[in-house]
CSV table of C-alpha atoms in Angstrom, one decimal:
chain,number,residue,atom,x,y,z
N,166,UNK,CA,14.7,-5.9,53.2
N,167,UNK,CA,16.9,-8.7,54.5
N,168,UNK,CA,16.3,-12.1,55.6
N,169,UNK,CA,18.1,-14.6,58.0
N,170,UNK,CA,19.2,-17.9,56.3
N,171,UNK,CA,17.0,-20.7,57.5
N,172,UNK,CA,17.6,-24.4,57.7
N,173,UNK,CA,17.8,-26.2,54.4
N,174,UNK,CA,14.9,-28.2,53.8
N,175,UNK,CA,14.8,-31.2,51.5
N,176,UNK,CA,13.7,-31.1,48.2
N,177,UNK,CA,11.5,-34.0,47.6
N,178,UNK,CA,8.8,-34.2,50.9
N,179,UNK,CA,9.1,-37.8,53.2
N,180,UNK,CA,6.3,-39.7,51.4
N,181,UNK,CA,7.4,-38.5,48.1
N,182,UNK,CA,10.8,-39.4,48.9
N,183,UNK,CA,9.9,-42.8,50.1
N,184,UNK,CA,7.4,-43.7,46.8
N,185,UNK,CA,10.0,-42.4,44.4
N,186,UNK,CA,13.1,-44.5,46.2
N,187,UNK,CA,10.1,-47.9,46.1
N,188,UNK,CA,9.5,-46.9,42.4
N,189,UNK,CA,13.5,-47.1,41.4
N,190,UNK,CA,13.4,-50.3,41.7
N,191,UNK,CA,12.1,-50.9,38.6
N,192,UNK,CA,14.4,-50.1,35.3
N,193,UNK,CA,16.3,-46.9,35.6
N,194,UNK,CA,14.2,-44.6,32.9
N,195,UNK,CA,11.0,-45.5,35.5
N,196,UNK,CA,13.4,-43.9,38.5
N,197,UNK,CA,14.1,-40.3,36.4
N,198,UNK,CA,10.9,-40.1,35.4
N,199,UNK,CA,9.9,-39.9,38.6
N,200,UNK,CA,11.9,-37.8,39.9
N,201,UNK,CA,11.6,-35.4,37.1
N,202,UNK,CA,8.2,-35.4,37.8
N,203,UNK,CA,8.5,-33.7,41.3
N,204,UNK,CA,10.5,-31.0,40.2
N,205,UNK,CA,8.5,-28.0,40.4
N,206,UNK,CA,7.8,-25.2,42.9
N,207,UNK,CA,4.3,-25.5,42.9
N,208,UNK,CA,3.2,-26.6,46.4
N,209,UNK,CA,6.4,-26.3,48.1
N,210,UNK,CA,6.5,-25.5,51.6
N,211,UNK,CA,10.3,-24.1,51.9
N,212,UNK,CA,12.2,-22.8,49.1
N,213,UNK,CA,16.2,-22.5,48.3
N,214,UNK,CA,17.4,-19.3,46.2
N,215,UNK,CA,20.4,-18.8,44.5
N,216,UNK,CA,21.6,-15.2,44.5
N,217,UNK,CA,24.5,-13.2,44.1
N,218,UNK,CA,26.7,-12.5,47.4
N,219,UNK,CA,29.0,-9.6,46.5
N,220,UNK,CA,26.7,-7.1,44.1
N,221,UNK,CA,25.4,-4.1,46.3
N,222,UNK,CA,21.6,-3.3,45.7
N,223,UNK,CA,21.0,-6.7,44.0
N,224,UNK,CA,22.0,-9.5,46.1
N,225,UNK,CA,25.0,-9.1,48.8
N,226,UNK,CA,26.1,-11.4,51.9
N,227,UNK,CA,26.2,-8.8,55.0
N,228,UNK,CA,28.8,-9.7,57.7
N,229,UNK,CA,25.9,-11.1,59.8
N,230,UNK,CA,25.4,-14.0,56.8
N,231,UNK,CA,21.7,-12.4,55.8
N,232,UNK,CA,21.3,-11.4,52.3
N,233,UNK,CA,19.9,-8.2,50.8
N,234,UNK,CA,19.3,-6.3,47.5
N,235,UNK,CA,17.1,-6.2,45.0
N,236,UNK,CA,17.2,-9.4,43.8
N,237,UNK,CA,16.4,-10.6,47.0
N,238,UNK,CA,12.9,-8.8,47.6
N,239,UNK,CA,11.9,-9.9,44.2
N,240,UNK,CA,12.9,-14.0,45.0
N,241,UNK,CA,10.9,-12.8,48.7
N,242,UNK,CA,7.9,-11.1,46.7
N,243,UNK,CA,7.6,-14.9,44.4
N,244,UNK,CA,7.8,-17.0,47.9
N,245,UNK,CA,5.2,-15.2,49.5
N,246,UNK,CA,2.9,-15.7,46.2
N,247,UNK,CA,3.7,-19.2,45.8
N,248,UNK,CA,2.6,-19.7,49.8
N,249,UNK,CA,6.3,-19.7,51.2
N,250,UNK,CA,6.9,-17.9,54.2
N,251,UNK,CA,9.9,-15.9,54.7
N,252,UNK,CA,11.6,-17.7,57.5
N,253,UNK,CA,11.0,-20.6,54.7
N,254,UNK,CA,13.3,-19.2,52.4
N,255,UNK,CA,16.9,-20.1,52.2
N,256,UNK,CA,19.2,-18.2,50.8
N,257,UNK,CA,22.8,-18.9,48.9
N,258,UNK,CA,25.5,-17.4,46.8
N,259,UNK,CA,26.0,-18.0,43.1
N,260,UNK,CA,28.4,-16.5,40.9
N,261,UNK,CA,27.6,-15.9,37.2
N,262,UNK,CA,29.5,-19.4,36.8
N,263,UNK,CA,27.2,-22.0,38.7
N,264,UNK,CA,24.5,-20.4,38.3
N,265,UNK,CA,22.9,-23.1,35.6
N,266,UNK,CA,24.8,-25.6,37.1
N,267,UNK,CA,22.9,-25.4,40.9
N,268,UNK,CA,19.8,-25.5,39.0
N,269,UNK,CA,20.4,-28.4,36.8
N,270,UNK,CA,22.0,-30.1,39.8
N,271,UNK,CA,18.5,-29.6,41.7
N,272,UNK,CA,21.0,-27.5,44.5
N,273,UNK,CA,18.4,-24.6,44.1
N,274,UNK,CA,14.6,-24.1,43.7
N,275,UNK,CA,15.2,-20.9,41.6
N,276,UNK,CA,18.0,-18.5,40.7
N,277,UNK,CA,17.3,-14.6,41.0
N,278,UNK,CA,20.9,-13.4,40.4
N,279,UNK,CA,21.3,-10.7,37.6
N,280,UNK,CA,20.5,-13.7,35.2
N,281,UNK,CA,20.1,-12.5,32.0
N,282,UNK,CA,17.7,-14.8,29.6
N,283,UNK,CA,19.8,-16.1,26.4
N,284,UNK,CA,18.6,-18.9,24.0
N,285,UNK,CA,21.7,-20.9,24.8
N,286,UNK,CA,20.8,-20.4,28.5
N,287,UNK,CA,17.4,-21.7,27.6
N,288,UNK,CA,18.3,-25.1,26.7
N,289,UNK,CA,19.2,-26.2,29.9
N,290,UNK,CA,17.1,-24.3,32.2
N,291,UNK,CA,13.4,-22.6,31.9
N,292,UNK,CA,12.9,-18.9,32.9
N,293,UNK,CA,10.0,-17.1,34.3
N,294,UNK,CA,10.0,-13.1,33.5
N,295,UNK,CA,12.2,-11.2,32.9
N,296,UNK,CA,11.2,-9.6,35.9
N,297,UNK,CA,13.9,-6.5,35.0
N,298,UNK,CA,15.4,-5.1,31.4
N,299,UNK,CA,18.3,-3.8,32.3
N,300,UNK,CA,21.3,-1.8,29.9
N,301,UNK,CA,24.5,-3.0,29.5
N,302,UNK,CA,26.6,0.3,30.4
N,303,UNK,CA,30.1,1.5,31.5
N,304,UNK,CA,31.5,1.9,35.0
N,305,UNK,CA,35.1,4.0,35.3
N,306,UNK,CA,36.7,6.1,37.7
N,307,UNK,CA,35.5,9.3,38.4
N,308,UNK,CA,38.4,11.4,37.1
N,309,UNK,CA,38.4,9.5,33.6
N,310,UNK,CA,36.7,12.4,31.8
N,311,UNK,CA,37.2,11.3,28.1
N,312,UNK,CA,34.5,7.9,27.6
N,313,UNK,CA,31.1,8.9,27.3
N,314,UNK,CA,29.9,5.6,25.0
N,315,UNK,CA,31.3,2.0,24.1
N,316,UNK,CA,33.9,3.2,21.4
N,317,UNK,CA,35.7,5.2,23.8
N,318,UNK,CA,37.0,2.0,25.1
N,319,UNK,CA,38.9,1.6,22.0
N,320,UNK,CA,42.3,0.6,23.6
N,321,UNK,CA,41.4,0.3,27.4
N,322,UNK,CA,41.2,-2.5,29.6
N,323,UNK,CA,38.5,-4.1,30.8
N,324,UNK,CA,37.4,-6.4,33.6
N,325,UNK,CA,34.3,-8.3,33.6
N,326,UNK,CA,33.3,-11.3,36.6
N,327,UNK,CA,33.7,-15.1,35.8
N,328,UNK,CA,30.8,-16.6,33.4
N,329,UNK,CA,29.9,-13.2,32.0
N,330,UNK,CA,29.4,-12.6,28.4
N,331,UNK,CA,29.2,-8.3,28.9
N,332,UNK,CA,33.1,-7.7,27.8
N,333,UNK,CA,33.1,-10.3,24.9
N,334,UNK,CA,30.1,-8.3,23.4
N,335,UNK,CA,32.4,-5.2,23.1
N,336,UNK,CA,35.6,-6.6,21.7
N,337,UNK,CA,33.7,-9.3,19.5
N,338,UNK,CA,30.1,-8.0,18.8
N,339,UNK,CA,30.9,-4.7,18.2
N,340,UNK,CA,34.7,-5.5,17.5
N,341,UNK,CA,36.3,-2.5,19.8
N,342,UNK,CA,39.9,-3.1,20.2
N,343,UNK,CA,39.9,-3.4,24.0
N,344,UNK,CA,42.0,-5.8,26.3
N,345,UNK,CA,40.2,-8.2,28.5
N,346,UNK,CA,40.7,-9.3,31.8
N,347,UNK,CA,38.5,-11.7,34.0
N,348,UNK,CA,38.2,-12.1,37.7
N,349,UNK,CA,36.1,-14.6,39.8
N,350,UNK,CA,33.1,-11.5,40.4
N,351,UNK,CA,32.7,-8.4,39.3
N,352,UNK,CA,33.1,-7.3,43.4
N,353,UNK,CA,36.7,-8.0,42.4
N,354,UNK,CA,36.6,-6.0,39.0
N,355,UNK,CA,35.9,-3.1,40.7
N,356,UNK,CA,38.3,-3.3,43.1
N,357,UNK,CA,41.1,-3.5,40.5
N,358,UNK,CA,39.2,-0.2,38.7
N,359,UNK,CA,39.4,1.5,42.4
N,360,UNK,CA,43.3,0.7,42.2
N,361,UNK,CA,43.5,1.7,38.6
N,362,UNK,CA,44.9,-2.2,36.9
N,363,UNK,CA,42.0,-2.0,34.7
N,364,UNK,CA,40.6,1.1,33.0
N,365,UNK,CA,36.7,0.4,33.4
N,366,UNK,CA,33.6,-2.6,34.0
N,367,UNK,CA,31.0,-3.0,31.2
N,368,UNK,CA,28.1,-5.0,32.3
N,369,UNK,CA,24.4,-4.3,33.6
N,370,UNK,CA,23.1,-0.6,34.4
N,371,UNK,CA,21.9,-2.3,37.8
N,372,UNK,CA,25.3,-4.2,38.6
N,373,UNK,CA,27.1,-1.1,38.3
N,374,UNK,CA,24.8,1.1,39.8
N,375,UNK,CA,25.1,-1.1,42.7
N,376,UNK,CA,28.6,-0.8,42.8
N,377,UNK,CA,28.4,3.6,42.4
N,378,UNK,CA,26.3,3.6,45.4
N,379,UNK,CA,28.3,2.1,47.9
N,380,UNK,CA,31.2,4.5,47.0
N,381,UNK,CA,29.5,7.2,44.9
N,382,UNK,CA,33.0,9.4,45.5
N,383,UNK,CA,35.3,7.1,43.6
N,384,UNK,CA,33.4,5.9,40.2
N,385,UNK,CA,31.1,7.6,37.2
N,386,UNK,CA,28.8,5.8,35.3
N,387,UNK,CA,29.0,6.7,32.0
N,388,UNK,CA,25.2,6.1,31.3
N,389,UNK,CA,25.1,5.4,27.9
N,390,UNK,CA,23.7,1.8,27.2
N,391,UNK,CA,24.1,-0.7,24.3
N,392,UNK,CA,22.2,-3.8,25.2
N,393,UNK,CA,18.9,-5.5,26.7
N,394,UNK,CA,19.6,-7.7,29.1
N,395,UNK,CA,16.1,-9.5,30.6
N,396,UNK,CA,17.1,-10.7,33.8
N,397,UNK,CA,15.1,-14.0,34.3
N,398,UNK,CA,14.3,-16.1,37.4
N,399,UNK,CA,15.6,-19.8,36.4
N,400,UNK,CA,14.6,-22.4,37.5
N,401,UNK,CA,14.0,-26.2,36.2
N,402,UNK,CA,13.7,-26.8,32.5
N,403,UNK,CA,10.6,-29.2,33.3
N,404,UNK,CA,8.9,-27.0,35.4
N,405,UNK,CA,6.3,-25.0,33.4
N,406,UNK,CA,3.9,-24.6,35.5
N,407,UNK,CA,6.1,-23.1,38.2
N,408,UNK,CA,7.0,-20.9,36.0
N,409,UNK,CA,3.5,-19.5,34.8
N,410,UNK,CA,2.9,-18.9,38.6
N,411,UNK,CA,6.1,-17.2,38.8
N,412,UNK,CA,5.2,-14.9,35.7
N,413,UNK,CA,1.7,-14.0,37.7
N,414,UNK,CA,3.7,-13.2,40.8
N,415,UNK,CA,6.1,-10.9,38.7
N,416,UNK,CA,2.8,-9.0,37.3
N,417,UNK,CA,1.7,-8.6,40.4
N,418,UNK,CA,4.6,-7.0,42.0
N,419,UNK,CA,4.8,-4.7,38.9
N,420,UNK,CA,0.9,-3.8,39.3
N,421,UNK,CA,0.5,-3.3,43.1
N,422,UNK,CA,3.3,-1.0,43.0
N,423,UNK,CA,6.1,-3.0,45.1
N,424,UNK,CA,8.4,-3.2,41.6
N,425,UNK,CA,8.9,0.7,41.6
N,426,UNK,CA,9.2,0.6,45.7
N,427,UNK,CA,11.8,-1.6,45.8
N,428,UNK,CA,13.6,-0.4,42.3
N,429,UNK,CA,13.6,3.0,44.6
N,430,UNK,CA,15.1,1.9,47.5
N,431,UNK,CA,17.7,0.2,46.1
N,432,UNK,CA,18.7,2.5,43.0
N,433,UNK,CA,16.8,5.7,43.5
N,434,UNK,CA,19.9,7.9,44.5
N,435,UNK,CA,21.9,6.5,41.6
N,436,UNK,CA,20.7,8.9,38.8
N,437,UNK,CA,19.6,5.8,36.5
N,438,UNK,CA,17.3,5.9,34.4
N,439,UNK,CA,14.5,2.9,36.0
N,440,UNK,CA,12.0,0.8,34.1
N,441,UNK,CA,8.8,0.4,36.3
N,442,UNK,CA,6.5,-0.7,33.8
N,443,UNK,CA,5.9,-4.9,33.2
N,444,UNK,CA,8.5,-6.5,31.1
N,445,UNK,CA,6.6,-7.7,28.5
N,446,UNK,CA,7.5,-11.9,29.2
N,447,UNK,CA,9.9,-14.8,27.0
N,448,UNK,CA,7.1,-17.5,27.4
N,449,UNK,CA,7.3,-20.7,29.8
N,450,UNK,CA,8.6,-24.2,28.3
């Protein structure tokens, strides 16, 4: 499913806007309060969505500027519950970097972008979900026949994107002895595995199963994973009640049947091993 980008809307409505801006007047602690106050998604009537622009499957910029993936459909699926239309819903590129940074800068409504739920995460920015559990797991070439789990990376190099946390969790949780090398996105990482200046990519079963479809020919997923990662939909620390709606949305799409038709369409052919039952939830606030 894709979508065309459509006008950015502003956040706060006119007469909002206008009562907050009378309101600021008064002593500076009045003014944030007020403005903190507004930020939910509940009763919005446009909505702007931070995804990933360079991860096949789960949230990619086509040449035409529309996004698409997984990611997408899900951040689609909790418009159309909240009562935003799709034409309503913009549409931007995060990397791993920004992404608590758009959402604490009130640049983004939500974030749907592989975003895994950690407690340091959490105490800047409130989740809804996860709507996903996926497996940290190995990407390599397809002629590199000798790594079938983590400690065959003993002495390898490894690339992992800009703000991720997947390569320190080999060399420093589970203290494999395994050079590390960082590029702006993981788009990039595979690239350098494609012309053999790193030796493999660890990070999510859905990130790199993205990544084997669009060039099934050239890379092997090892499929043997090593971590949870409960990708969450982020979105403003304040906001619990937006949240709660979000978490009914994500039932929803798990109980009518559209998580397994979209988890098909975009990973079906990949061989992994998908999760269609509901992630049991972290808890709002």
């Amino acid at each position: 499913m894709t979508t065309d980008p459509a006008p950015r809307r502003p956040t706060l409505s006119a007469r909002t806007a206008a009562a907050a801006a009378l309101l600021c007047l008064a002593p500076l602690a009045g003014c944030s309060a007020v403005f903190a106050g507004t930020s939910t998604l509940l009763g919005k009537d446009s909505l702007v969505v931070g995804v990933k622009a360079d991860q096949p499957g789960l949230g990619l910029e086509t040449s035409e500027g529309r996004f698409e993936g997984f990611d997408v459909d899900v951040a689609l699926y909790i418009a159309d519950h909240l009562g935003v239309a799709e034409q309503d819903v913009e549409f931007t590129g995060v990397t791993s970097a920004q992404r608590e940074e758009v959402i604490t800068g009130g640049e983004v409504d939500m974030v749907v972008a592989t975003y895994s739920i950690t407690e340091q995460r959490k105490t800047e920015v409130n989740f809804a979900g996860p709507y996903y559990v996926a497996h940290q797991d190995i990407l390599v070439s397809a002629d590199e026949k000798d790594v079938d789990d983590v400690r065959d990376l003993e002495g390898m190099t490894l690339c992992q994107g800009e703000g991720s946390n997947s390569a320190n969790r080999i060399t420093e949780e589970k203290g494999i002895a395994a050079e590390l090398e960082e590029e702006p996105a993981y788009g990039d990482c595979v690239d350098r595995l494609a012309d053999g200046t790193v030796d493999a990519i660890s990070t999510d079963d859905l990130i790199l199963a993205g990544f084997l479809a669009s060039d099934p020919s050239a890379f092997r997923l090892v499929n043997a994973p090593f971590t949870n990662e409960k990708y969450g939909i982020g979105i403003a620390k304040e906001d619990v009640a937006g949240c709660e709606e979000v978490n009914r949305a994500v039932t929803r799409m798990y109980q009518d049947g559209t998580a397994e038709d979209l988890l098909d369409e975009w990973f079906g052919e990949t061989g992994l091993d998908l999760v269609t039952s509901v992630p049991q939830f972290e808890g709002c606030g």
